[in-house]
mmCIF file of N, CA and C in Angstrom:
data_model
loop_
_atom_site.group_PDB
_atom_site.id
_atom_site.type_symbol
_atom_site.label_atom_id
_atom_site.label_comp_id
_atom_site.label_asym_id
_atom_site.label_seq_id
_atom_site.Cartn_x
_atom_site.Cartn_y
_atom_site.Cartn_z
ATOM 1 N N MET I 1 104.175 48.291 101.867
ATOM 2 C CA MET I 1 103.205 47.214 102.060
ATOM 3 C C MET I 1 102.279 47.175 100.858
ATOM 4 N N LYS I 2 101.928 45.966 100.410
ATOM 5 C CA LYS I 2 101.059 45.803 99.272
ATOM 6 C C LYS I 2 99.622 46.185 99.648
ATOM 7 N N LYS I 3 98.915 46.731 98.681
ATOM 8 C CA LYS I 3 97.513 47.114 98.905
ATOM 9 C C LYS I 3 96.652 45.878 98.919
ATOM 10 N N SER I 4 95.763 45.801 99.870
ATOM 11 C CA SER I 4 94.785 44.702 99.955
ATOM 12 C C SER I 4 93.545 45.057 99.159
ATOM 13 N N ILE I 5 93.027 44.080 98.452
ATOM 14 C CA ILE I 5 91.812 44.267 97.660
ATOM 15 C C ILE I 5 90.799 43.279 98.155
ATOM 16 N N SER I 6 89.578 43.730 98.329
ATOM 17 C CA SER I 6 88.512 42.874 98.799
ATOM 18 C C SER I 6 87.746 42.292 97.620
ATOM 19 N N ILE I 7 87.409 41.007 97.682
ATOM 20 C CA ILE I 7 86.564 40.377 96.679
ATOM 21 C C ILE I 7 85.398 39.676 97.381
ATOM 22 N N SER I 8 84.369 39.391 96.625
ATOM 23 C CA SER I 8 83.257 38.640 97.197
ATOM 24 C C SER I 8 82.872 37.513 96.260
ATOM 25 N N ILE I 9 82.324 36.483 96.813
ATOM 26 C CA ILE I 9 81.833 35.348 96.023
ATOM 27 C C ILE I 9 80.447 34.974 96.521
ATOM 28 N N ARG I 10 79.647 34.428 95.640
ATOM 29 C CA ARG I 10 78.340 33.934 96.040
ATOM 30 C C ARG I 10 78.423 32.439 96.271
ATOM 31 N N VAL I 11 77.921 32.037 97.405
ATOM 32 C CA VAL I 11 77.884 30.619 97.737
ATOM 33 C C VAL I 11 76.550 30.316 98.371
ATOM 34 N N SER I 12 76.154 29.038 98.305
ATOM 35 C CA SER I 12 74.934 28.628 98.968
ATOM 36 C C SER I 12 75.173 28.545 100.472
ATOM 37 N N GLU I 13 74.094 28.444 101.257
ATOM 38 C CA GLU I 13 74.278 28.296 102.688
ATOM 39 C C GLU I 13 74.997 27.008 103.001
ATOM 40 N N GLU I 14 74.741 25.956 102.235
ATOM 41 C CA GLU I 14 75.404 24.656 102.435
ATOM 42 C C GLU I 14 76.916 24.764 102.174
ATOM 43 N N GLU I 15 77.280 25.474 101.106
ATOM 44 C CA GLU I 15 78.699 25.647 100.812
ATOM 45 C C GLU I 15 79.387 26.482 101.910
ATOM 46 N N LEU I 16 78.714 27.510 102.391
ATOM 47 C CA LEU I 16 79.284 28.342 103.449
ATOM 48 C C LEU I 16 79.499 27.517 104.715
ATOM 49 N N GLU I 17 78.568 26.658 105.050
ATOM 50 C CA GLU I 17 78.723 25.809 106.234
ATOM 51 C C GLU I 17 79.921 24.867 106.074
ATOM 52 N N LYS I 18 80.116 24.372 104.845
ATOM 53 C CA LYS I 18 81.279 23.501 104.602
ATOM 54 C C LYS I 18 82.586 24.277 104.784
ATOM 55 N N PHE I 19 82.626 25.506 104.270
ATOM 56 C CA PHE I 19 83.801 26.347 104.475
ATOM 57 C C PHE I 19 84.083 26.569 105.953
ATOM 58 N N LYS I 20 83.022 26.889 106.701
ATOM 59 C CA LYS I 20 83.188 27.130 108.126
ATOM 60 C C LYS I 20 83.669 25.899 108.868
ATOM 61 N N GLU I 21 83.083 24.733 108.517
ATOM 62 C CA GLU I 21 83.501 23.489 109.174
ATOM 63 C C GLU I 21 84.939 23.150 108.860
ATOM 64 N N ALA I 22 85.327 23.242 107.599
ATOM 65 C CA ALA I 22 86.711 22.963 107.201
ATOM 66 C C ALA I 22 87.691 23.933 107.878
ATOM 67 N N ALA I 23 87.311 25.207 107.963
ATOM 68 C CA ALA I 23 88.185 26.178 108.619
ATOM 69 C C ALA I 23 88.350 25.852 110.093
ATOM 70 N N ARG I 24 87.289 25.436 110.736
ATOM 71 C CA ARG I 24 87.362 25.058 112.160
ATOM 72 C C ARG I 24 88.220 23.809 112.343
ATOM 73 N N LEU I 25 88.036 22.814 111.460
ATOM 74 C CA LEU I 25 88.826 21.578 111.564
ATOM 75 C C LEU I 25 90.308 21.822 111.344
ATOM 76 N N GLU I 26 90.632 22.746 110.455
ATOM 77 C CA GLU I 26 92.030 23.038 110.126
ATOM 78 C C GLU I 26 92.570 24.166 111.005
ATOM 79 N N GLU I 27 91.767 24.666 111.924
ATOM 80 C CA GLU I 27 92.142 25.675 112.894
ATOM 81 C C GLU I 27 92.584 26.994 112.248
ATOM 82 N N TYR I 28 91.856 27.409 111.212
ATOM 83 C CA TYR I 28 92.095 28.708 110.602
ATOM 84 C C TYR I 28 91.440 29.767 111.483
ATOM 85 N N ALA I 29 91.923 30.962 111.422
ATOM 86 C CA ALA I 29 91.361 32.088 112.211
ATOM 87 C C ALA I 29 89.930 32.392 111.781
ATOM 88 N N SER I 30 89.613 32.176 110.500
ATOM 89 C CA SER I 30 88.257 32.442 109.996
ATOM 90 C C SER I 30 88.041 31.632 108.753
ATOM 91 N N TYR I 31 86.791 31.485 108.366
ATOM 92 C CA TYR I 31 86.521 30.754 107.128
ATOM 93 C C TYR I 31 86.993 31.537 105.916
ATOM 94 N N SER I 32 86.988 32.861 105.986
ATOM 95 C CA SER I 32 87.480 33.652 104.843
ATOM 96 C C SER I 32 88.978 33.429 104.655
ATOM 97 N N GLU I 33 89.711 33.276 105.745
ATOM 98 C CA GLU I 33 91.152 32.956 105.638
ATOM 99 C C GLU I 33 91.355 31.582 105.025
ATOM 100 N N PHE I 34 90.523 30.611 105.413
ATOM 101 C CA PHE I 34 90.555 29.280 104.800
ATOM 102 C C PHE I 34 90.307 29.370 103.292
ATOM 103 N N VAL I 35 89.290 30.096 102.876
ATOM 104 C CA VAL I 35 88.965 30.227 101.460
ATOM 105 C C VAL I 35 90.131 30.902 100.711
ATOM 106 N N ARG I 36 90.680 31.957 101.272
ATOM 107 C CA ARG I 36 91.769 32.673 100.626
ATOM 108 C C ARG I 36 93.002 31.798 100.454
ATOM 109 N N ARG I 37 93.386 31.114 101.545
ATOM 110 C CA ARG I 37 94.582 30.260 101.479
ATOM 111 C C ARG I 37 94.389 29.079 100.537
ATOM 112 N N THR I 38 93.200 28.483 100.588
ATOM 113 C CA THR I 38 92.914 27.332 99.740
ATOM 114 C C THR I 38 92.890 27.730 98.269
ATOM 115 N N ALA I 39 92.332 28.900 97.965
ATOM 116 C CA ALA I 39 92.267 29.375 96.587
ATOM 117 C C ALA I 39 93.691 29.695 96.086
ATOM 118 N N LEU I 40 94.551 30.254 96.939
ATOM 119 C CA LEU I 40 95.921 30.527 96.542
ATOM 120 C C LEU I 40 96.710 29.252 96.293
ATOM 121 N N ILE I 41 96.510 28.251 97.112
ATOM 122 C CA ILE I 41 97.158 26.962 96.909
ATOM 123 C C ILE I 41 96.758 26.377 95.553
ATOM 124 N N GLU I 42 95.487 26.402 95.253
ATOM 125 C CA GLU I 42 94.971 25.849 93.986
ATOM 126 C C GLU I 42 95.476 26.686 92.808
ATOM 127 N N ALA I 43 95.511 27.999 92.932
ATOM 128 C CA ALA I 43 96.000 28.850 91.863
ATOM 129 C C ALA I 43 97.452 28.586 91.558
ATOM 130 N N ASN I 44 98.269 28.476 92.639
ATOM 131 C CA ASN I 44 99.697 28.161 92.445
ATOM 132 C C ASN I 44 99.906 26.804 91.791
ATOM 133 N N ARG I 45 99.091 25.816 92.148
ATOM 134 C CA ARG I 45 99.187 24.477 91.523
ATOM 135 C C ARG I 45 98.906 24.572 90.041
ATOM 136 N N ILE I 46 97.804 25.265 89.678
ATOM 137 C CA ILE I 46 97.417 25.378 88.273
ATOM 138 C C ILE I 46 98.510 26.105 87.474
ATOM 139 N N ILE I 47 99.035 27.201 88.028
ATOM 140 C CA ILE I 47 100.102 27.961 87.332
ATOM 141 C C ILE I 47 101.324 27.105 87.151
ATOM 142 N N LYS I 48 101.697 26.384 88.177
ATOM 143 C CA LYS I 48 102.903 25.534 88.105
ATOM 144 C C LYS I 48 102.689 24.457 87.034
ATOM 145 N N GLU I 49 101.559 23.797 87.038
ATOM 146 C CA GLU I 49 101.293 22.760 86.046
ATOM 147 C C GLU I 49 101.326 23.332 84.632
ATOM 148 N N ASN I 50 100.752 24.517 84.463
ATOM 149 C CA ASN I 50 100.713 25.152 83.165
ATOM 150 C C ASN I 50 102.121 25.497 82.692
ATOM 151 N N ASN I 51 102.924 26.039 83.584
ATOM 152 C CA ASN I 51 104.316 26.384 83.257
ATOM 153 C C ASN I 51 105.138 25.163 82.927
ATOM 154 N N GLU I 52 104.920 24.065 83.652
ATOM 155 C CA GLU I 52 105.655 22.821 83.368
ATOM 156 C C GLU I 52 105.215 22.277 82.015
ATOM 157 N N GLY I 53 103.975 22.418 81.665
ATOM 158 C CA GLY I 53 103.485 21.986 80.353
ATOM 159 C C GLY I 53 104.088 22.782 79.234
ATOM 160 N N GLU I 54 104.248 24.064 79.441
ATOM 161 C CA GLU I 54 104.866 24.937 78.427
ATOM 162 C C GLU I 54 106.334 24.579 78.239
ATOM 163 N N ASN I 55 107.020 24.292 79.338
ATOM 164 C CA ASN I 55 108.425 23.935 79.267
ATOM 165 C C ASN I 55 108.627 22.609 78.538
ATOM 166 N N THR I 56 107.696 21.688 78.734
ATOM 167 C CA THR I 56 107.754 20.386 78.046
ATOM 168 C C THR I 56 107.613 20.565 76.560
ATOM 169 N N HIS I 57 106.683 21.448 76.133
ATOM 170 C CA HIS I 57 106.437 21.662 74.711
ATOM 171 C C HIS I 57 107.605 22.402 74.054
ATOM 172 N N GLU I 58 108.351 23.191 74.790
ATOM 173 C CA GLU I 58 109.469 23.932 74.212
ATOM 174 C C GLU I 58 110.583 22.973 73.783
ATOM 175 N N HIS I 59 110.711 21.835 74.430
ATOM 176 C CA HIS I 59 111.802 20.919 74.161
ATOM 177 C C HIS I 59 111.462 19.986 72.979
ATOM 178 N N ASN I 60 110.236 20.014 72.485
ATOM 179 C CA ASN I 60 109.862 19.110 71.374
ATOM 180 C C ASN I 60 110.100 19.711 70.031
#
């Protein structure tokens, strides 16, 4: 099993309430799970776009 690592972020009370509301609306177990999953989705999107950009430049 992979080792889990804990991280922390600073957010305003308003931002925290938005995370909590979005997590509730999307039926996540917790707002931290919502933040983790959303961050991973965004990270994967950025990595994919970057890799596609590199592949495009290789063919020129």
